[in-house]
mmCIF file of C-alpha atoms in Angstrom:
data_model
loop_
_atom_site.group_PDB
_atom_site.id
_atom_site.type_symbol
_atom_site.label_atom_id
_atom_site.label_comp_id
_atom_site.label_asym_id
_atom_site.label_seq_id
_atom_site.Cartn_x
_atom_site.Cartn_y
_atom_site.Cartn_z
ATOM 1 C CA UNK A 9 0.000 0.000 0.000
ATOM 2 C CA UNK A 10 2.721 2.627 0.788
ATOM 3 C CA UNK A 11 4.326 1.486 -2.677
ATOM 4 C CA UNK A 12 5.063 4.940 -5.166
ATOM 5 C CA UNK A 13 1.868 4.264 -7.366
ATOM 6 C CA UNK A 14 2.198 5.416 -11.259
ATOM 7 C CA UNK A 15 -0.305 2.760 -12.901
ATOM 8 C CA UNK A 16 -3.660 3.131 -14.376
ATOM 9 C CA UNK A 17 -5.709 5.751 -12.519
ATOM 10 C CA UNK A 18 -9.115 5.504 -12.696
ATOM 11 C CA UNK A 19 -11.920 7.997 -13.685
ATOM 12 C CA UNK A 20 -14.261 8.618 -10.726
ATOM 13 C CA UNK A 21 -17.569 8.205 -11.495
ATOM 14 C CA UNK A 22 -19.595 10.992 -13.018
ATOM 15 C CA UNK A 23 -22.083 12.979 -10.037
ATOM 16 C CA UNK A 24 -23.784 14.429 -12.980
ATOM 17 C CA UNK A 25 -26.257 11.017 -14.112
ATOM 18 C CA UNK A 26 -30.016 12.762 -14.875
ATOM 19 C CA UNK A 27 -32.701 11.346 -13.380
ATOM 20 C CA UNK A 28 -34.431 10.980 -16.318
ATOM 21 C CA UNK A 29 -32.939 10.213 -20.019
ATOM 22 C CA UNK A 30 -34.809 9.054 -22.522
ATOM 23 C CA UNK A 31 -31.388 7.172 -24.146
ATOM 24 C CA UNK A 32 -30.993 5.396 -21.575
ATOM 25 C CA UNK A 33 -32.890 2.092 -22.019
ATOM 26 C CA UNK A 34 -33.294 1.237 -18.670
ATOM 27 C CA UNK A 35 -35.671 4.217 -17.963
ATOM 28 C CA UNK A 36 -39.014 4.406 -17.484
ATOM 29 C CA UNK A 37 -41.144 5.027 -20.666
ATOM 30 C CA UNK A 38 -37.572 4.285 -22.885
ATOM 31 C CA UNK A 39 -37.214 2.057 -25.655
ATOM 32 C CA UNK A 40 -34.284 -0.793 -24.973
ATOM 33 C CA UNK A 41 -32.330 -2.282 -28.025
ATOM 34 C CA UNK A 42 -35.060 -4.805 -29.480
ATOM 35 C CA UNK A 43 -37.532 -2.151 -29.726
ATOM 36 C CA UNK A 44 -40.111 -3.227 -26.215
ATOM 37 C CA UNK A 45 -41.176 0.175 -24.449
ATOM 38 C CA UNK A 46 -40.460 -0.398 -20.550
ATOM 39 C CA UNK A 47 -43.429 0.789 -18.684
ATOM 40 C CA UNK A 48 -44.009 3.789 -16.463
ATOM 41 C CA UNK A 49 -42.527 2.204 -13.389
ATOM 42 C CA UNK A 50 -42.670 3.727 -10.128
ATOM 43 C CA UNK A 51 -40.781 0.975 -7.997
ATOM 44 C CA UNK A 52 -38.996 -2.233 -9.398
ATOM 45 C CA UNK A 53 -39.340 -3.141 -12.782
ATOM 46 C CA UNK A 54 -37.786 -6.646 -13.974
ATOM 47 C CA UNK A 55 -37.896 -7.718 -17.810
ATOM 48 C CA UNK A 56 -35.941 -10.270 -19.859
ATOM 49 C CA UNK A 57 -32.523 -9.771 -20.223
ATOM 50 C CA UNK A 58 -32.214 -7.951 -24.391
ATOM 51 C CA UNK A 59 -28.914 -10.054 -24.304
ATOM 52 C CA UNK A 60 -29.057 -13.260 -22.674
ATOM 53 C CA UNK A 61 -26.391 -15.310 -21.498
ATOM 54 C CA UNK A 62 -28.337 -18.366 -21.058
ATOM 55 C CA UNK A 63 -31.215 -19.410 -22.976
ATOM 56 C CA UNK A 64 -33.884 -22.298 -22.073
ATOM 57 C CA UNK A 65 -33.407 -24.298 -25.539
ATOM 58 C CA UNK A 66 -29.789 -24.246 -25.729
ATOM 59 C CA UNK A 67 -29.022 -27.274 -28.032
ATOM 60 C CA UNK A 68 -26.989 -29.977 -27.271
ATOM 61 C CA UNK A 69 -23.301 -30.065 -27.910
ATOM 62 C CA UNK A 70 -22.176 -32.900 -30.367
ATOM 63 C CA UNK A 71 -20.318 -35.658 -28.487
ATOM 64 C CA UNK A 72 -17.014 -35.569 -27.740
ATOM 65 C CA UNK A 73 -14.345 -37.986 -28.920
ATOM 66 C CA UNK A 74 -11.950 -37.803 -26.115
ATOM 67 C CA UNK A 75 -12.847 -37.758 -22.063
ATOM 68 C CA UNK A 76 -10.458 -34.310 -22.006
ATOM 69 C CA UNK A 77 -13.379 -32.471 -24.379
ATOM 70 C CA UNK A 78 -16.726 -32.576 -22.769
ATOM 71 C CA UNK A 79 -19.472 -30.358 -22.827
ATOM 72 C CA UNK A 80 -22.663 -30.307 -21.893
ATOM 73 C CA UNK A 81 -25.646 -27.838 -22.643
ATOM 74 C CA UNK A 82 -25.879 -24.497 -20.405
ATOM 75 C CA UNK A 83 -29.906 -23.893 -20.153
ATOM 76 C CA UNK A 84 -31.661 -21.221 -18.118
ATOM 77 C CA UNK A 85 -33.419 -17.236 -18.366
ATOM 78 C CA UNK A 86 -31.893 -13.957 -17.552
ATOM 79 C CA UNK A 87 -33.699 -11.338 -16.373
ATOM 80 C CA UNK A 88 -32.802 -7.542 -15.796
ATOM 81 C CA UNK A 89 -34.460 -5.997 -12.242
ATOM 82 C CA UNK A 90 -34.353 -2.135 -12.258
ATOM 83 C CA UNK A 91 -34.225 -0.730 -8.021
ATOM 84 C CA UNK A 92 -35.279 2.419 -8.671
ATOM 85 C CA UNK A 93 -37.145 4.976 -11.587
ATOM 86 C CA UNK A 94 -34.580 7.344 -11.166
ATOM 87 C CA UNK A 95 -31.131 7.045 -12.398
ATOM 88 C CA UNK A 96 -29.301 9.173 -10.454
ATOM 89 C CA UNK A 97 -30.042 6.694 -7.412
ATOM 90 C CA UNK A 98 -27.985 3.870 -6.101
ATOM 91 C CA UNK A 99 -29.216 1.762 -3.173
ATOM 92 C CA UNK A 100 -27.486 3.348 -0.133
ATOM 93 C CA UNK A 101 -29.380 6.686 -1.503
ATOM 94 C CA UNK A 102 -32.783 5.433 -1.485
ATOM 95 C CA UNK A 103 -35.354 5.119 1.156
ATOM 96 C CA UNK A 104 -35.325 2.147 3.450
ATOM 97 C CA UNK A 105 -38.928 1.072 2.013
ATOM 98 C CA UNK A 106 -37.576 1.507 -1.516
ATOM 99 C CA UNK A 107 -34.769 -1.021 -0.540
ATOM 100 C CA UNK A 108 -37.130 -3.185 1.617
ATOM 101 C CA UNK A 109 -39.315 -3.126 -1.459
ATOM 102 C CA UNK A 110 -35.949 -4.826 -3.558
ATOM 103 C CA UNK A 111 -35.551 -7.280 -0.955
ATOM 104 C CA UNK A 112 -38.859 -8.621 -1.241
ATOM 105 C CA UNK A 113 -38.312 -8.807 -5.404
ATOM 106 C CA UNK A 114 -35.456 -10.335 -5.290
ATOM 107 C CA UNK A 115 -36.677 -13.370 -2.541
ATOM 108 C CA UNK A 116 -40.153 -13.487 -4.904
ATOM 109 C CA UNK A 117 -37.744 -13.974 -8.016
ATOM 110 C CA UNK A 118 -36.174 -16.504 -6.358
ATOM 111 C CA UNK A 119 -38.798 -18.593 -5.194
ATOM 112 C CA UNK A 120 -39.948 -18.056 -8.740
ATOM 113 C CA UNK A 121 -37.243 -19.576 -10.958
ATOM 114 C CA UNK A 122 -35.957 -21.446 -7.805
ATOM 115 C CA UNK A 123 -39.308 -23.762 -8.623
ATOM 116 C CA UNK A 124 -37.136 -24.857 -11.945
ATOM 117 C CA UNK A 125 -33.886 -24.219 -12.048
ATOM 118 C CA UNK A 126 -31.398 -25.960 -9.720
ATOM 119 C CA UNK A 127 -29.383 -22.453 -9.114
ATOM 120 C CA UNK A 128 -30.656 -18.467 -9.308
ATOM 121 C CA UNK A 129 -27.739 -16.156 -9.143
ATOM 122 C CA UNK A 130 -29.056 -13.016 -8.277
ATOM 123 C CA UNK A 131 -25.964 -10.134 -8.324
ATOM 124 C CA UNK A 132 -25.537 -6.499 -9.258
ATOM 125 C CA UNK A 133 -22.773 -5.128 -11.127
ATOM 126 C CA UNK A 134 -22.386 -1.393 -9.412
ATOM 127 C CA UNK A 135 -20.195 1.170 -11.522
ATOM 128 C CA UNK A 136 -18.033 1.395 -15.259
ATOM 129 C CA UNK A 137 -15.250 -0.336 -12.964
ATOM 130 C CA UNK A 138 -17.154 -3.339 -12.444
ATOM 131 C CA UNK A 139 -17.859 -3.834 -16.363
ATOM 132 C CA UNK A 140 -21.691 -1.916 -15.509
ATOM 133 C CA UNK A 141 -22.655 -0.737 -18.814
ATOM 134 C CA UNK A 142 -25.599 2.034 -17.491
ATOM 135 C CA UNK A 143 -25.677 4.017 -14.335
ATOM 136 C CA UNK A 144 -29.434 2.931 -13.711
ATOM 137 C CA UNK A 145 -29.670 1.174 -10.139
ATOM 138 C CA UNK A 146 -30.418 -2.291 -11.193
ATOM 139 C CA UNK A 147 -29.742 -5.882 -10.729
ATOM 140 C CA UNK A 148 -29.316 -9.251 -12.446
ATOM 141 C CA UNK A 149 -30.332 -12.755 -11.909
ATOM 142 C CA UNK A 150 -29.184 -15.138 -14.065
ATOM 143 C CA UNK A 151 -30.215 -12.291 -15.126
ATOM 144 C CA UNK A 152 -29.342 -8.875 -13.500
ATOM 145 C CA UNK A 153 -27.387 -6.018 -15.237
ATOM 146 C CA UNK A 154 -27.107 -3.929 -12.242
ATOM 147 C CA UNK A 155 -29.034 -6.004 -10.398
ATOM 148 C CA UNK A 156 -29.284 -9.560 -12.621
ATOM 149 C CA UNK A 157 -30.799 -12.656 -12.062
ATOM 150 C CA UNK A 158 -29.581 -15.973 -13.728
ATOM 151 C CA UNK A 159 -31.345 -18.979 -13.510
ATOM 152 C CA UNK A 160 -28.975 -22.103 -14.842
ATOM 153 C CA UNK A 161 -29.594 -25.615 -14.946
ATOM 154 C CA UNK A 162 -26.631 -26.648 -13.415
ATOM 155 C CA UNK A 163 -24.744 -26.017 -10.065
ATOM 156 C CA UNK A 164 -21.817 -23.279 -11.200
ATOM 157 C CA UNK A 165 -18.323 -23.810 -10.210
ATOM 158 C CA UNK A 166 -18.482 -21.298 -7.223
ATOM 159 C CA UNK A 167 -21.863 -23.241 -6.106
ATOM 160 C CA UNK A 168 -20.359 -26.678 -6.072
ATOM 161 C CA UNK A 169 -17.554 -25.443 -3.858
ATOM 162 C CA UNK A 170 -19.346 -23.972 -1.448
ATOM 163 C CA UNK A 171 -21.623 -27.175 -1.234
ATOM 164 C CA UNK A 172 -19.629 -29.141 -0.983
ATOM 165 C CA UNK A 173 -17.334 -27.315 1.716
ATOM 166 C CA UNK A 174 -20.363 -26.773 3.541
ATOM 167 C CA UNK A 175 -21.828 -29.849 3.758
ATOM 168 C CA UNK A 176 -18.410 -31.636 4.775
ATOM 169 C CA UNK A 177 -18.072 -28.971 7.691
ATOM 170 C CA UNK A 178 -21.291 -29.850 8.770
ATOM 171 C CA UNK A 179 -20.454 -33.274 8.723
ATOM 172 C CA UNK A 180 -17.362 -32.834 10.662
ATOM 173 C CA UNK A 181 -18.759 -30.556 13.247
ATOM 174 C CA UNK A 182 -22.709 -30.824 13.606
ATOM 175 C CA UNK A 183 -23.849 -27.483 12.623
ATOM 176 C CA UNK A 184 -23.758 -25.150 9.706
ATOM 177 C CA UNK A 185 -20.573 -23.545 8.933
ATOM 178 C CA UNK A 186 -21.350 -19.970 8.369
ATOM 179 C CA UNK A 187 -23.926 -20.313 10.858
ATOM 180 C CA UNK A 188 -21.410 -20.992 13.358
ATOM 181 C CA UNK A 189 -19.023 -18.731 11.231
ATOM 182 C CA UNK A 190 -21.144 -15.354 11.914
ATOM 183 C CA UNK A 191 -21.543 -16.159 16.054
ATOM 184 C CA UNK A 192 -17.791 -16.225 16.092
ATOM 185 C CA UNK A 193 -17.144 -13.088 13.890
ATOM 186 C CA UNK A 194 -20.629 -11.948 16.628
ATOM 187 C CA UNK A 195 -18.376 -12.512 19.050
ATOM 188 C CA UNK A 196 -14.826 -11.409 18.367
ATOM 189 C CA UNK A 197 -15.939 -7.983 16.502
ATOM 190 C CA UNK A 198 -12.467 -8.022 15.273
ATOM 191 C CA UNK A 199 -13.621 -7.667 11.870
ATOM 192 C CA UNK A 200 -17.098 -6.468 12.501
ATOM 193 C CA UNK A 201 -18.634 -3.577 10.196
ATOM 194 C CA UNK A 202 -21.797 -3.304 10.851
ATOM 195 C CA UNK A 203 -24.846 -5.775 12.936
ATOM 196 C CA UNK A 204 -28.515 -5.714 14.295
ATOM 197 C CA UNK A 205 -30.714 -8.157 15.685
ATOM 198 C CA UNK A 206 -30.900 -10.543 12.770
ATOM 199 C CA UNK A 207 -27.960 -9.558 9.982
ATOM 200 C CA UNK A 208 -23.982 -8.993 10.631
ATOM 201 C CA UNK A 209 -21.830 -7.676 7.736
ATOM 202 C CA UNK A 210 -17.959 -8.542 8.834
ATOM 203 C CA UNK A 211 -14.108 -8.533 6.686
ATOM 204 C CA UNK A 212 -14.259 -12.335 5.881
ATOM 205 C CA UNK A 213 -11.427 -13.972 7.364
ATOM 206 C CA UNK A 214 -10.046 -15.014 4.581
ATOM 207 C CA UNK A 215 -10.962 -11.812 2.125
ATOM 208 C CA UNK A 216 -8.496 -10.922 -0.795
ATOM 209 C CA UNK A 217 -10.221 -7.879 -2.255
ATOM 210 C CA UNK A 218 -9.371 -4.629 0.128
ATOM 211 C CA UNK A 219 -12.761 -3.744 1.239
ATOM 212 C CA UNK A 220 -14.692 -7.446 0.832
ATOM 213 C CA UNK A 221 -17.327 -7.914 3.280
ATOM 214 C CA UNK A 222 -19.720 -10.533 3.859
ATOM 215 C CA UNK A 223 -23.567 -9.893 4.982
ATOM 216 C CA UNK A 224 -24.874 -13.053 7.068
ATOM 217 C CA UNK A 225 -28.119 -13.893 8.805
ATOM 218 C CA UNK A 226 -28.090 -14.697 12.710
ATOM 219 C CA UNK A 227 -30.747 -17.238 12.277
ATOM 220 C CA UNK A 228 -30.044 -20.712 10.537
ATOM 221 C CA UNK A 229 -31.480 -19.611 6.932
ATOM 222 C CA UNK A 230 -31.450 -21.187 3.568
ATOM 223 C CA UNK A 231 -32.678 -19.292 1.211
ATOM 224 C CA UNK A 232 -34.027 -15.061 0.725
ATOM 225 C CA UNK A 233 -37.342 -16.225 0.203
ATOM 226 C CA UNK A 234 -37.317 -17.718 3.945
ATOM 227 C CA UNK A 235 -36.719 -13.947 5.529
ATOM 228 C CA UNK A 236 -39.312 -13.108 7.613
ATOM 229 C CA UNK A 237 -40.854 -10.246 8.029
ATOM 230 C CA UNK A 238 -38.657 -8.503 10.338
ATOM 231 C CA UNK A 239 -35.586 -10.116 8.668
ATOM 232 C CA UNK A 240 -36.387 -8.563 5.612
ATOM 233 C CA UNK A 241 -36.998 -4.829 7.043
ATOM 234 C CA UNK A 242 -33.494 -5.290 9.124
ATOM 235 C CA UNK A 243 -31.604 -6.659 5.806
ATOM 236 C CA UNK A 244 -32.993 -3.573 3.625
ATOM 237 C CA UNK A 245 -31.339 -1.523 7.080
ATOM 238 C CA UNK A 246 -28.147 -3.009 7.160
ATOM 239 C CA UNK A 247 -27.389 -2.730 3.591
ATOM 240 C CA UNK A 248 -27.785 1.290 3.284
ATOM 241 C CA UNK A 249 -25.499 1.406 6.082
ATOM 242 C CA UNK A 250 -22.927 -1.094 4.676
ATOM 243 C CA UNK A 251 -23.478 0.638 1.179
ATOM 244 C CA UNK A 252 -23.268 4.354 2.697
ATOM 245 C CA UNK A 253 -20.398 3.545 4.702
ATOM 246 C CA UNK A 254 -18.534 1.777 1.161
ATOM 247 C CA UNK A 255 -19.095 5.434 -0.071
ATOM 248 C CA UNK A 256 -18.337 7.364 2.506
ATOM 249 C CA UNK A 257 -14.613 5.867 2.286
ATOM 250 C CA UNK A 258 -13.626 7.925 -1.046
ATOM 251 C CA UNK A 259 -16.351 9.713 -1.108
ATOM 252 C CA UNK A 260 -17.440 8.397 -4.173
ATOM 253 C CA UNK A 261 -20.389 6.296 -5.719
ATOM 254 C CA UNK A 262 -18.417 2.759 -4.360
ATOM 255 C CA UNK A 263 -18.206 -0.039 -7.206
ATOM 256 C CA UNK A 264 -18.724 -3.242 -6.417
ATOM 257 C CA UNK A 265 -19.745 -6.767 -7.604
ATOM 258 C CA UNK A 266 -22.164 -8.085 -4.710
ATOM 259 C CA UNK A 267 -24.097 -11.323 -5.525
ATOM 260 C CA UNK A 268 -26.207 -13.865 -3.188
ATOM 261 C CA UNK A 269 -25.496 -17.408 -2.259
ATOM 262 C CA UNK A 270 -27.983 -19.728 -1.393
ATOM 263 C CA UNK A 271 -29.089 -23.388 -1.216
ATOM 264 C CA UNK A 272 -29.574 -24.958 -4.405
ATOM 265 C CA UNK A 273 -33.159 -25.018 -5.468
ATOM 266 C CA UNK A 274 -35.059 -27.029 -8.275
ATOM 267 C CA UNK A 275 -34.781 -30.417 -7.852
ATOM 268 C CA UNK A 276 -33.041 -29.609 -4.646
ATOM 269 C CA UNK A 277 -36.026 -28.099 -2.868
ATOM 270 C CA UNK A 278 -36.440 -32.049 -1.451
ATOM 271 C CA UNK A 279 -33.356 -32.282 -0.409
ATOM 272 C CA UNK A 280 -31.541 -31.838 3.020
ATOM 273 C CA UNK A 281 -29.592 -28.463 2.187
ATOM 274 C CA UNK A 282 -29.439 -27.963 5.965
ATOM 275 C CA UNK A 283 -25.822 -27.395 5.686
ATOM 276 C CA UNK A 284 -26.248 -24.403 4.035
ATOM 277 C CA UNK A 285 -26.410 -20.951 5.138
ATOM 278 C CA UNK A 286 -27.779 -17.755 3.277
ATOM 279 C CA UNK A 287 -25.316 -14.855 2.903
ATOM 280 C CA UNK A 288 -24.072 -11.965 0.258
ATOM 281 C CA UNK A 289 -20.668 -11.330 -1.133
ATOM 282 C CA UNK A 290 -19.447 -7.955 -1.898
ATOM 283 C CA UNK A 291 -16.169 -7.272 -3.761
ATOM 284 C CA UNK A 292 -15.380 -3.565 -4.171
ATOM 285 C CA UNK A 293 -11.648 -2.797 -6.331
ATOM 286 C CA UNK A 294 -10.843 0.166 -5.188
ATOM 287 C CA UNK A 295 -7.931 -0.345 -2.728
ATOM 288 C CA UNK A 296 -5.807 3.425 -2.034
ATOM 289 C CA UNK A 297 -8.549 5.922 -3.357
ATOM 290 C CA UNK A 298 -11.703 6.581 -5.696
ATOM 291 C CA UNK A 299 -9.070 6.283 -8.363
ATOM 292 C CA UNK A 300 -6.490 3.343 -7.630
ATOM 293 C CA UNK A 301 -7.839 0.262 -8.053
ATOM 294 C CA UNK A 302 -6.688 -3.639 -6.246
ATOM 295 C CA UNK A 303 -5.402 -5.505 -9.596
ATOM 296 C CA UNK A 304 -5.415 -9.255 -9.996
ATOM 297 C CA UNK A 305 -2.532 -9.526 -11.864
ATOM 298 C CA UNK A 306 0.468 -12.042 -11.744
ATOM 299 C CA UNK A 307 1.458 -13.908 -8.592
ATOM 300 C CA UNK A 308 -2.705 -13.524 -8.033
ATOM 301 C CA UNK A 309 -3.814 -15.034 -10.956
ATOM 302 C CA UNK A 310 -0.713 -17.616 -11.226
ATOM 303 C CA UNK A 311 -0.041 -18.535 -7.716
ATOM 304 C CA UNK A 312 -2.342 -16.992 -4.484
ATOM 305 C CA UNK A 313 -3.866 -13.912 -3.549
ATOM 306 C CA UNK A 314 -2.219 -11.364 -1.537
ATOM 307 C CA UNK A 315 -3.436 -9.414 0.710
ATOM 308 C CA UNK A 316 -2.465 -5.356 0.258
ATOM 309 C CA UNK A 317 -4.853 -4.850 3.953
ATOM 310 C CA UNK A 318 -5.324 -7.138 6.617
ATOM 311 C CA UNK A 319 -9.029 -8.033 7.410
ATOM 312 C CA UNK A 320 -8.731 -6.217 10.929
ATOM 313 C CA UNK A 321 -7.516 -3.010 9.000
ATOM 314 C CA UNK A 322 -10.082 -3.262 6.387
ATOM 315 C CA UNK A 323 -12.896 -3.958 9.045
ATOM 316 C CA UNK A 324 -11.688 -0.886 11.236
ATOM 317 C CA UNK A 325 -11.668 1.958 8.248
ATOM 318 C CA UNK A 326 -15.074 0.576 7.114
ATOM 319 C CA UNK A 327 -16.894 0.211 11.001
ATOM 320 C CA UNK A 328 -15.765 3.848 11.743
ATOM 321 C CA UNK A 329 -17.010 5.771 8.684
ATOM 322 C CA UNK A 330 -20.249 7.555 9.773
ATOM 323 C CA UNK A 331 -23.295 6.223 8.660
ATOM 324 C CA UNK A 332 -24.927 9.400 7.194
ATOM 325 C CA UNK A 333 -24.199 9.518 3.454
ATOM 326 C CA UNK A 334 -21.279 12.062 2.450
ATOM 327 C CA UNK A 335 -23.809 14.027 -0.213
ATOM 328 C CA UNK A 336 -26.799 14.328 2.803
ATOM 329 C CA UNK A 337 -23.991 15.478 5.655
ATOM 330 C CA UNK A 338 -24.967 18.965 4.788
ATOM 331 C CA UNK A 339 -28.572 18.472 4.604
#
């Protein structure tokens, strides 16, 4: 960290996005790329993805000839969820019942596809740093641009790990791992950021972006749609003051990819996923500023990780930010 930096600098993000532009094709009343006319949304507004990843009659691949080449067809939907009708809105700026309100979507969209497809990857891609190509507040899902949601049929590489981890922890030691995880971390507050009742957000352990935190329930959960009521209302408040705090560090619009992990669904709704425990990833970039970015370069990619903070530092800068956004101090 105290290394001379003269690499890439980054742009900060631009404080001038309208609230309104009809070019932009996430907008209320705009027209996207195949020519559909979104609606006059005043809350959440999910549509198909214009540019799928996945598609639900994906053909299948010819066989292979040698046990080194296999492939296997990649099925599913992805959908686009828009936060907000504004653009000039990101989550830690809107109101706690406009986040509440994108909780509750994104457990509904789950429970949705979750009744077919074996894995729902719901994830939002926040700022040009992260590869987000429009400043509207939105969301994926195996299918989300901003916010995305992708349903697959299959169990992706970063599911299967963390099943199967999971499950052999419980096997080893009785109870859930993260479950048992976040009353330690509940404990310790060593790399505590921010907690409640029913959610803690801590510096994982073992993080290797800068600023990496991970949101966990207190209660043994599976899955968003099993929030209750209360849950849900404390997760919307915990996430504007994990978000505010990620911008109140440089004081800029924070970019990060967040996404949520949860126990398989589809055919796996019968099964025991006890060993499983709901929780949220966030990895921000930004390591030294708004404008100097963590790079995965080299001994990262071709050896390990290192680590530029520890997760006690990293924990410490974020827990003592104040919890009032840095464009509302004034106000």
């Amino acid at each position: 960290v105290r290394r001379p930096w003269h690499g890439q600098l980054e742009s900060p993000p631009s404080q001038d996005v309208p609230r309104w532009d009809a070019r932009n094709p996430l907008c209320p009343g705009a027209r996207r790329a195949g020519g559909q006319v979104n609606p006059p949304y005043e809350g959440t507004f999910v549509f198909p993805n214009d540019f799928p990843a996945l598609q639900p009659d994906a053909p299948e691949p010819d066989a292979s000839d040698h046990p080194l080449f296999r492939a296997a067809p990649a099925r599913g939907v992805c959908k686009v969820m828009c936060f907000h009708p504004r653009s000039d809105l990101t989550l830690p700026l809107m109101s706690l019942a406009e986040i509440r309100a994108v909780v509750d979507k994104w457990a509904e969209l789950e429970e949705e596809l979750g009744a077919t497809y074996p894995w729902v990857q719901i994830f939002e891609n926040k700022g040009a740093m992260m590869g987000c190509s429009n400043p509207h507040p939105h969301c994926q899902a195996t299918l989300l641009p901003s916010s995305q949601i992708w349903a697959s049929s299959f169990l992706p590489n970063e599911a299967r790990l963390e099943d199967r981890t999971q499950r052999e922890y419980r096997r080893q030691h009785g109870v859930p791992m993260l479950l048992e995880y976040a009353e330690q971390e509940a404990r310790r507050k060593e790399r505590l950021v921010v907690e409640d009742a029913h959610w803690l957000v801590v510096v994982p352990y073992w993080a290797t972006w800068p600023f990496q935190t991970l949101l966990l329930p207190r209660r043994h959960v599976c899955r968003l749609q099993e929030l209750r009521q209360d849950e849900r209302d404390s997760l919307a408040s915990v996430m504007q003051k994990l978000l505010i705090k990620y911008d109140n560090l440089f004081e800029v619009s924070f970019p990060y990819s967040m996404g949520w992990h949860g126990a398989p669904t589809g055919p796996h709704l019968e099964e025991d996923c006890g060993h499983w425990q709901l929780h949220a990833h966030y990895y921000p970039p930004l390591l030294r500023s708004a404008t100097v970015r963590k790079f995965m370069v080299g001994y990262e990619m071709l050896a390990q990780a290192q680590r530029d903070l520890t997760p006690e530092q990293a924990a410490e800068r974020l827990r003592s930010l104040p919890e009032v956004h840095y464009k509302q101090r004034d106000k």
